[in-house]
């Protein structure tokens, strides 16, 4: 449930009340999951494309109604701590994708906003002149906006993704007071369930929006894992699961697909599948590895690597002081090599 705690600008709640409200939200979410709609015409005016700048999707995937996939992707792009799969998993946990869900605590809609929180963070996502928490076209981008707002408030305490989810559920004040995820069973369950289901949601969204045959199964699995790490801090030499460097993230991502890669970027460059010509960017595929010189390498002996997502986007763990993120290709370093690890899984 999207709620603000005593330290925020919304309602003031005791820890007991926060836990009770969170529990009620979970009950509503479970009930809502039985009533998920799958016809595009029932989703508050959202068409299959979800807007001019979102991918067209024609079928529901992983229990996500088709009309919501595009808006979820677009909304997640507005917040660096979010990924489409993570946002989809959160909305499923909140309401089972039920746009008319209502909780006894007063939370409403697909994203379960309480009135005070909506008053501060609600948006008019479809430009119809009205910000309505019962309209998914408004509530989905508002959820991403609120996620980003609470993430900025609590990220200094630790894992930004876990803390963001906890703050969305229990309120940022509860997270600040606890110095981390609050010790409420409901909030801890909320966070765990979302993180568990996010990779499957990510893979399903990727499969639904990619051209037929464009994403190999091994690449899809690697991308799903990597997306689930978005927002986690970079630390040189880290091997996960809470911090990563560029090559450990790549190694772990492909390990989920049963493909063993070397640990370091230098070794990965020569032992991660067939080389794809740099000049043939139209032949690059999601899951390909993009290599660059980095801060301690050279064009011939690269020190940095990222995972190509398609559509000129790269997922990577950039540098000390930064987090795992998705960057436009033109914001990535000059690419000096491309390989295709997914080919090793055939």
Tab-separated table of C-alpha atoms in Angstrom:
chain	number	residue	atom	x	y	z
A	1	UNK	CA	0.000	0.000	0.000
A	2	UNK	CA	1.316	3.432	-0.925
A	3	UNK	CA	1.376	5.168	2.443
A	4	UNK	CA	3.345	7.851	4.225
A	5	UNK	CA	4.426	7.501	7.837
A	6	UNK	CA	4.604	9.960	10.683
A	7	UNK	CA	7.696	11.616	9.265
A	8	UNK	CA	6.103	12.189	5.878
A	9	UNK	CA	3.464	14.605	4.702
A	10	UNK	CA	0.645	12.081	4.883
A	11	UNK	CA	-1.085	10.125	7.610
A	12	UNK	CA	0.466	9.445	11.006
A	13	UNK	CA	0.482	5.781	12.040
A	14	UNK	CA	1.832	3.790	14.948
A	15	UNK	CA	3.938	0.686	14.151
A	16	UNK	CA	0.986	-1.509	15.086
A	17	UNK	CA	-1.331	0.375	12.764
A	18	UNK	CA	1.220	0.291	9.950
A	19	UNK	CA	1.537	-3.467	10.318
A	20	UNK	CA	-2.236	-3.858	10.396
A	21	UNK	CA	-2.678	-1.734	7.310
A	22	UNK	CA	0.055	-3.620	5.472
A	23	UNK	CA	-1.619	-6.900	6.362
A	24	UNK	CA	-4.950	-5.663	5.078
A	25	UNK	CA	-3.270	-4.608	1.841
A	26	UNK	CA	-1.900	-8.115	1.384
A	27	UNK	CA	-5.355	-9.587	1.911
A	28	UNK	CA	-6.798	-7.233	-0.672
A	29	UNK	CA	-3.973	-8.073	-3.077
A	30	UNK	CA	-4.663	-11.783	-2.721
A	31	UNK	CA	-8.353	-11.258	-3.339
A	32	UNK	CA	-7.648	-8.960	-6.261
A	33	UNK	CA	-5.463	-11.573	-7.911
A	34	UNK	CA	-8.588	-13.665	-8.439
A	35	UNK	CA	-10.248	-10.848	-10.298
A	36	UNK	CA	-7.535	-9.741	-12.749
A	37	UNK	CA	-9.039	-8.394	-15.947
A	38	UNK	CA	-7.462	-9.317	-19.276
A	39	UNK	CA	-9.535	-7.438	-21.824
A	40	UNK	CA	-7.939	-4.163	-22.943
A	41	UNK	CA	-11.284	-2.428	-23.109
A	42	UNK	CA	-11.783	-2.718	-19.352
A	43	UNK	CA	-8.657	-0.879	-18.295
A	44	UNK	CA	-9.710	2.738	-18.040
A	45	UNK	CA	-9.055	3.598	-21.663
A	46	UNK	CA	-5.562	2.114	-21.984
A	47	UNK	CA	-5.067	0.684	-25.443
A	48	UNK	CA	-2.712	-2.155	-26.369
A	49	UNK	CA	0.154	0.246	-26.952
A	50	UNK	CA	-0.277	2.097	-23.653
A	51	UNK	CA	0.743	5.324	-25.386
A	52	UNK	CA	2.744	6.438	-28.363
A	53	UNK	CA	6.149	5.814	-26.788
A	54	UNK	CA	5.492	2.377	-25.294
A	55	UNK	CA	5.926	-1.069	-26.904
A	56	UNK	CA	2.855	-2.660	-28.410
A	57	UNK	CA	1.776	-5.810	-26.585
A	58	UNK	CA	-1.064	-8.020	-27.721
A	59	UNK	CA	-1.372	-10.660	-25.008
A	60	UNK	CA	-1.267	-10.912	-21.248
A	61	UNK	CA	2.003	-12.268	-19.882
A	62	UNK	CA	2.826	-13.695	-16.459
A	63	UNK	CA	-0.642	-12.665	-15.267
A	64	UNK	CA	0.011	-9.058	-16.352
A	65	UNK	CA	-2.985	-7.755	-18.320
A	66	UNK	CA	-1.764	-6.840	-21.797
A	67	UNK	CA	-2.913	-3.242	-21.561
A	68	UNK	CA	-0.686	-2.639	-18.546
A	69	UNK	CA	2.623	-3.875	-19.970
A	70	UNK	CA	3.412	-0.751	-21.995
A	71	UNK	CA	2.514	1.691	-19.210
A	72	UNK	CA	4.559	-0.331	-16.714
A	73	UNK	CA	7.599	-0.180	-18.996
A	74	UNK	CA	7.190	3.562	-19.535
A	75	UNK	CA	6.663	4.290	-15.838
A	76	UNK	CA	9.678	2.235	-14.762
A	77	UNK	CA	11.884	4.224	-17.136
A	78	UNK	CA	11.267	7.338	-15.033
A	79	UNK	CA	12.935	5.902	-11.921
A	80	UNK	CA	16.501	4.523	-11.916
A	81	UNK	CA	15.765	2.306	-8.901
A	82	UNK	CA	12.909	0.570	-10.726
A	83	UNK	CA	12.726	-1.945	-13.543
A	84	UNK	CA	9.566	-2.934	-15.422
A	85	UNK	CA	9.625	-6.390	-13.854
A	86	UNK	CA	10.020	-4.977	-10.362
A	87	UNK	CA	7.156	-2.519	-10.840
A	88	UNK	CA	4.944	-5.258	-12.294
A	89	UNK	CA	5.690	-7.529	-9.330
A	90	UNK	CA	4.874	-4.683	-6.957
A	91	UNK	CA	1.532	-3.929	-8.605
A	92	UNK	CA	0.624	-7.603	-8.542
A	93	UNK	CA	1.438	-7.739	-4.837
A	94	UNK	CA	-0.529	-4.562	-4.169
A	95	UNK	CA	-3.778	-5.437	-5.932
A	96	UNK	CA	-3.409	-8.454	-8.188
A	97	UNK	CA	-3.611	-5.859	-11.031
A	98	UNK	CA	-7.177	-5.063	-9.985
A	99	UNK	CA	-7.813	-1.391	-10.908
A	100	UNK	CA	-10.874	-1.164	-8.659
A	101	UNK	CA	-9.361	-2.805	-5.569
A	102	UNK	CA	-10.232	-1.138	-2.269
A	103	UNK	CA	-8.835	-1.988	1.140
A	104	UNK	CA	-10.597	-1.535	4.487
A	105	UNK	CA	-7.820	0.939	5.322
A	106	UNK	CA	-8.918	3.200	2.468
A	107	UNK	CA	-6.254	2.354	-0.108
A	108	UNK	CA	-7.600	2.173	-3.651
A	109	UNK	CA	-6.698	1.145	-7.168
A	110	UNK	CA	-4.077	-0.963	-8.845
A	111	UNK	CA	-1.297	0.696	-6.805
A	112	UNK	CA	-3.278	0.930	-3.525
A	113	UNK	CA	-2.813	4.631	-2.810
A	114	UNK	CA	-4.214	6.113	0.378
A	115	UNK	CA	-5.907	9.510	-0.108
A	116	UNK	CA	-3.179	11.572	1.645
A	117	UNK	CA	-0.398	9.930	-0.364
A	118	UNK	CA	-2.300	10.342	-3.622
A	119	UNK	CA	-2.854	14.014	-2.851
A	120	UNK	CA	0.914	14.471	-2.763
A	121	UNK	CA	2.116	12.017	-5.395
A	122	UNK	CA	-0.816	11.397	-7.758
A	123	UNK	CA	-0.380	12.267	-11.439
A	124	UNK	CA	-2.576	12.753	-14.494
A	125	UNK	CA	-0.834	10.108	-16.552
A	126	UNK	CA	-3.155	10.109	-19.553
A	127	UNK	CA	-3.661	13.860	-19.784
A	128	UNK	CA	-7.430	13.757	-19.381
A	129	UNK	CA	-7.349	16.582	-16.861
A	130	UNK	CA	-7.956	14.370	-13.840
A	131	UNK	CA	-5.568	12.485	-11.559
A	132	UNK	CA	-7.521	9.396	-10.521
A	133	UNK	CA	-6.047	6.572	-8.393
A	134	UNK	CA	-8.665	4.211	-9.853
A	135	UNK	CA	-7.389	4.883	-13.379
A	136	UNK	CA	-4.351	2.672	-14.105
A	137	UNK	CA	-3.112	5.226	-16.651
A	138	UNK	CA	-2.658	7.605	-13.702
A	139	UNK	CA	-1.904	5.154	-10.899
A	140	UNK	CA	0.909	3.246	-12.628
A	141	UNK	CA	3.128	6.297	-13.284
A	142	UNK	CA	2.190	7.639	-9.848
A	143	UNK	CA	3.423	4.404	-8.265
A	144	UNK	CA	6.767	4.817	-10.034
A	145	UNK	CA	6.912	8.444	-8.940
A	146	UNK	CA	6.241	7.539	-5.320
A	147	UNK	CA	8.713	4.653	-5.466
A	148	UNK	CA	11.399	7.069	-6.618
A	149	UNK	CA	10.488	9.632	-3.969
A	150	UNK	CA	10.728	7.182	-1.083
A	151	UNK	CA	13.857	5.593	-2.572
A	152	UNK	CA	15.607	8.958	-2.429
A	153	UNK	CA	14.591	9.318	1.216
A	154	UNK	CA	15.780	5.931	2.475
A	155	UNK	CA	18.522	4.772	0.076
A	156	UNK	CA	21.337	5.931	2.375
A	157	UNK	CA	20.390	3.178	4.828
A	158	UNK	CA	21.328	0.246	2.602
A	159	UNK	CA	19.944	-1.752	-0.332
A	160	UNK	CA	17.951	0.877	-2.255
A	161	UNK	CA	15.520	-1.569	-3.848
A	162	UNK	CA	14.557	-3.386	-0.648
A	163	UNK	CA	14.251	-0.128	1.266
A	164	UNK	CA	12.187	1.486	-1.482
A	165	UNK	CA	9.694	-1.372	-1.414
A	166	UNK	CA	9.540	-1.335	2.378
A	167	UNK	CA	8.930	2.420	2.386
A	168	UNK	CA	6.154	2.106	-0.190
A	169	UNK	CA	4.430	-0.413	2.053
A	170	UNK	CA	5.086	0.884	5.573
A	171	UNK	CA	5.991	4.497	4.870
A	172	UNK	CA	9.433	6.119	4.675
A	173	UNK	CA	9.213	7.249	8.299
A	174	UNK	CA	8.936	3.645	9.470
A	175	UNK	CA	12.026	2.708	7.455
A	176	UNK	CA	14.005	5.662	8.793
A	177	UNK	CA	12.942	4.871	12.352
A	178	UNK	CA	13.971	1.222	11.981
A	179	UNK	CA	17.217	2.042	10.189
A	180	UNK	CA	16.219	-0.431	7.474
A	181	UNK	CA	13.307	-2.684	6.596
A	182	UNK	CA	10.929	-2.413	9.582
A	183	UNK	CA	10.465	-5.551	11.704
A	184	UNK	CA	6.860	-5.973	10.607
A	185	UNK	CA	6.095	-9.428	9.235
A	186	UNK	CA	3.746	-7.974	6.639
A	187	UNK	CA	6.326	-5.537	5.279
A	188	UNK	CA	9.085	-8.137	5.236
A	189	UNK	CA	6.801	-10.561	3.392
A	190	UNK	CA	5.782	-7.804	0.969
A	191	UNK	CA	9.409	-7.070	0.071
A	192	UNK	CA	10.387	-10.737	-0.210
A	193	UNK	CA	7.469	-11.674	-2.462
A	194	UNK	CA	8.122	-8.814	-4.862
A	195	UNK	CA	11.837	-9.558	-5.131
A	196	UNK	CA	11.081	-13.240	-5.687
A	197	UNK	CA	8.585	-12.667	-8.498
A	198	UNK	CA	10.361	-9.763	-10.230
A	199	UNK	CA	12.739	-11.881	-12.387
A	200	UNK	CA	9.865	-13.916	-13.850
A	201	UNK	CA	7.918	-10.727	-14.527
A	202	UNK	CA	10.976	-9.221	-16.202
A	203	UNK	CA	11.505	-12.228	-18.432
A	204	UNK	CA	7.842	-12.304	-19.402
A	205	UNK	CA	7.750	-8.598	-20.248
A	206	UNK	CA	10.917	-8.963	-22.305
A	207	UNK	CA	9.495	-11.914	-24.202
A	208	UNK	CA	6.235	-10.088	-24.859
A	209	UNK	CA	7.847	-6.937	-26.244
A	210	UNK	CA	10.741	-8.396	-28.230
A	211	UNK	CA	10.536	-9.351	-31.908
A	212	UNK	CA	9.987	-13.070	-32.419
A	213	UNK	CA	13.283	-14.901	-32.224
A	214	UNK	CA	15.246	-11.828	-31.107
A	215	UNK	CA	15.983	-12.978	-27.546
A	216	UNK	CA	17.567	-16.358	-26.931
A	217	UNK	CA	16.330	-18.174	-23.812
A	218	UNK	CA	19.752	-17.905	-22.166
A	219	UNK	CA	19.881	-14.180	-22.896
A	220	UNK	CA	16.371	-13.666	-21.512
A	221	UNK	CA	17.320	-15.431	-18.281
A	222	UNK	CA	20.504	-13.380	-17.931
A	223	UNK	CA	18.667	-10.125	-18.577
A	224	UNK	CA	15.955	-11.034	-16.068
A	225	UNK	CA	18.570	-11.624	-13.385
A	226	UNK	CA	20.468	-8.450	-14.234
A	227	UNK	CA	17.326	-6.311	-14.172
A	228	UNK	CA	16.526	-7.615	-10.714
A	229	UNK	CA	19.842	-6.106	-9.548
A	230	UNK	CA	19.008	-2.571	-10.682
A	231	UNK	CA	19.798	0.017	-8.051
A	232	UNK	CA	22.321	-2.114	-6.173
A	233	UNK	CA	25.644	-0.387	-5.457
A	234	UNK	CA	28.830	-0.880	-7.447
A	235	UNK	CA	31.821	-2.143	-5.490
A	236	UNK	CA	35.040	-3.214	-7.183
A	237	UNK	CA	35.659	-6.908	-6.561
A	238	UNK	CA	32.154	-7.579	-5.207
A	239	UNK	CA	30.445	-10.821	-6.148
A	240	UNK	CA	26.867	-10.060	-5.077
A	241	UNK	CA	24.222	-10.476	-4.020
A	242	UNK	CA	23.991	-6.965	-2.574
A	243	UNK	CA	26.831	-5.246	-4.454
A	244	UNK	CA	28.423	-5.904	-7.831
A	245	UNK	CA	31.148	-4.831	-10.174
A	246	UNK	CA	30.619	-4.909	-13.927
A	247	UNK	CA	32.054	-8.354	-14.637
A	248	UNK	CA	30.656	-10.127	-11.572
A	249	UNK	CA	27.173	-8.954	-12.562
A	250	UNK	CA	27.635	-10.350	-16.065
A	251	UNK	CA	29.073	-13.612	-14.749
A	252	UNK	CA	26.217	-14.120	-12.274
A	253	UNK	CA	23.573	-13.198	-14.836
A	254	UNK	CA	24.701	-15.839	-17.305
A	255	UNK	CA	25.248	-18.385	-14.545
A	256	UNK	CA	21.466	-18.341	-14.051
A	257	UNK	CA	21.203	-19.535	-17.650
A	258	UNK	CA	23.702	-22.340	-17.073
A	259	UNK	CA	26.511	-20.557	-18.932
A	260	UNK	CA	29.873	-20.254	-17.180
A	261	UNK	CA	31.869	-17.107	-17.934
A	262	UNK	CA	35.250	-15.983	-16.573
A	263	UNK	CA	35.233	-13.632	-13.593
A	264	UNK	CA	37.072	-10.602	-14.993
A	265	UNK	CA	36.247	-8.325	-17.891
A	266	UNK	CA	39.661	-8.950	-19.424
A	267	UNK	CA	38.998	-12.688	-19.603
A	268	UNK	CA	35.343	-12.334	-20.555
A	269	UNK	CA	36.285	-10.330	-23.636
A	270	UNK	CA	37.967	-13.355	-25.180
A	271	UNK	CA	35.882	-16.162	-23.707
A	272	UNK	CA	32.198	-15.209	-23.875
A	273	UNK	CA	30.934	-16.523	-27.163
A	274	UNK	CA	31.280	-15.512	-30.791
A	275	UNK	CA	32.351	-11.988	-31.674
A	276	UNK	CA	29.781	-9.745	-33.347
A	277	UNK	CA	31.102	-7.067	-35.749
A	278	UNK	CA	31.116	-3.599	-34.221
A	279	UNK	CA	29.934	-2.089	-37.487
A	280	UNK	CA	26.785	-4.227	-37.618
A	281	UNK	CA	24.846	-2.737	-34.714
A	282	UNK	CA	21.624	-3.927	-36.313
A	283	UNK	CA	22.877	-7.465	-35.671
A	284	UNK	CA	23.420	-6.896	-31.952
A	285	UNK	CA	20.898	-8.805	-29.877
A	286	UNK	CA	19.568	-8.477	-26.316
A	287	UNK	CA	21.962	-10.322	-24.042
A	288	UNK	CA	25.083	-9.532	-26.070
A	289	UNK	CA	28.007	-8.218	-24.036
A	290	UNK	CA	29.380	-4.778	-24.891
A	291	UNK	CA	33.001	-4.137	-23.939
A	292	UNK	CA	34.765	-0.803	-23.443
A	293	UNK	CA	38.156	0.358	-22.231
A	294	UNK	CA	36.904	1.514	-18.842
A	295	UNK	CA	39.081	3.330	-16.341
A	296	UNK	CA	41.805	0.686	-16.184
A	297	UNK	CA	41.748	-0.999	-19.579
A	298	UNK	CA	42.419	-0.302	-23.242
A	299	UNK	CA	40.394	-0.802	-26.431
A	300	UNK	CA	42.322	-4.035	-27.016
A	301	UNK	CA	42.170	-5.140	-23.386
A	302	UNK	CA	38.814	-3.808	-22.143
A	303	UNK	CA	38.151	-3.105	-18.484
A	304	UNK	CA	34.393	-2.533	-18.588
A	305	UNK	CA	31.426	-4.617	-19.746
A	306	UNK	CA	27.656	-4.249	-19.921
A	307	UNK	CA	24.678	-6.268	-21.142
A	308	UNK	CA	22.934	-5.002	-24.257
A	309	UNK	CA	19.145	-4.840	-23.851
A	310	UNK	CA	18.216	-3.840	-27.378
A	311	UNK	CA	16.725	-0.506	-28.387
A	312	UNK	CA	20.136	1.138	-27.847
A	313	UNK	CA	20.121	0.477	-24.093
A	314	UNK	CA	22.815	-1.089	-21.905
A	315	UNK	CA	22.506	-2.494	-18.382
A	316	UNK	CA	25.745	-2.239	-16.415
A	317	UNK	CA	27.418	-1.642	-13.064
A	318	UNK	CA	29.318	1.547	-13.930
A	319	UNK	CA	31.776	2.639	-11.239
A	320	UNK	CA	32.413	3.323	-7.562
A	321	UNK	CA	29.725	5.592	-6.134
A	322	UNK	CA	27.186	4.496	-8.721
A	323	UNK	CA	24.588	1.727	-8.926
A	324	UNK	CA	23.529	-0.948	-11.389
A	325	UNK	CA	21.555	0.953	-13.995
A	326	UNK	CA	20.278	1.079	-17.546
A	327	UNK	CA	21.934	3.675	-19.762
A	328	UNK	CA	21.367	4.816	-23.338
A	329	UNK	CA	24.002	3.383	-25.648
A	330	UNK	CA	25.316	6.858	-26.423
A	331	UNK	CA	25.941	7.401	-22.680
A	332	UNK	CA	27.922	4.158	-22.436
A	333	UNK	CA	31.630	4.256	-23.193
A	334	UNK	CA	32.810	3.756	-26.773
A	335	UNK	CA	32.146	0.094	-27.501
A	336	UNK	CA	35.288	-1.766	-28.543
A	337	UNK	CA	33.938	-5.304	-28.676
A	338	UNK	CA	30.696	-7.303	-28.764
A	339	UNK	CA	30.233	-10.982	-27.903
A	340	UNK	CA	27.247	-13.310	-27.683
A	341	UNK	CA	27.348	-15.571	-24.584
A	342	UNK	CA	23.854	-16.886	-25.306
A	343	UNK	CA	25.331	-18.832	-28.219
A	344	UNK	CA	27.262	-20.942	-25.718
A	345	UNK	CA	23.980	-22.279	-24.372
A	346	UNK	CA	22.728	-23.791	-27.575
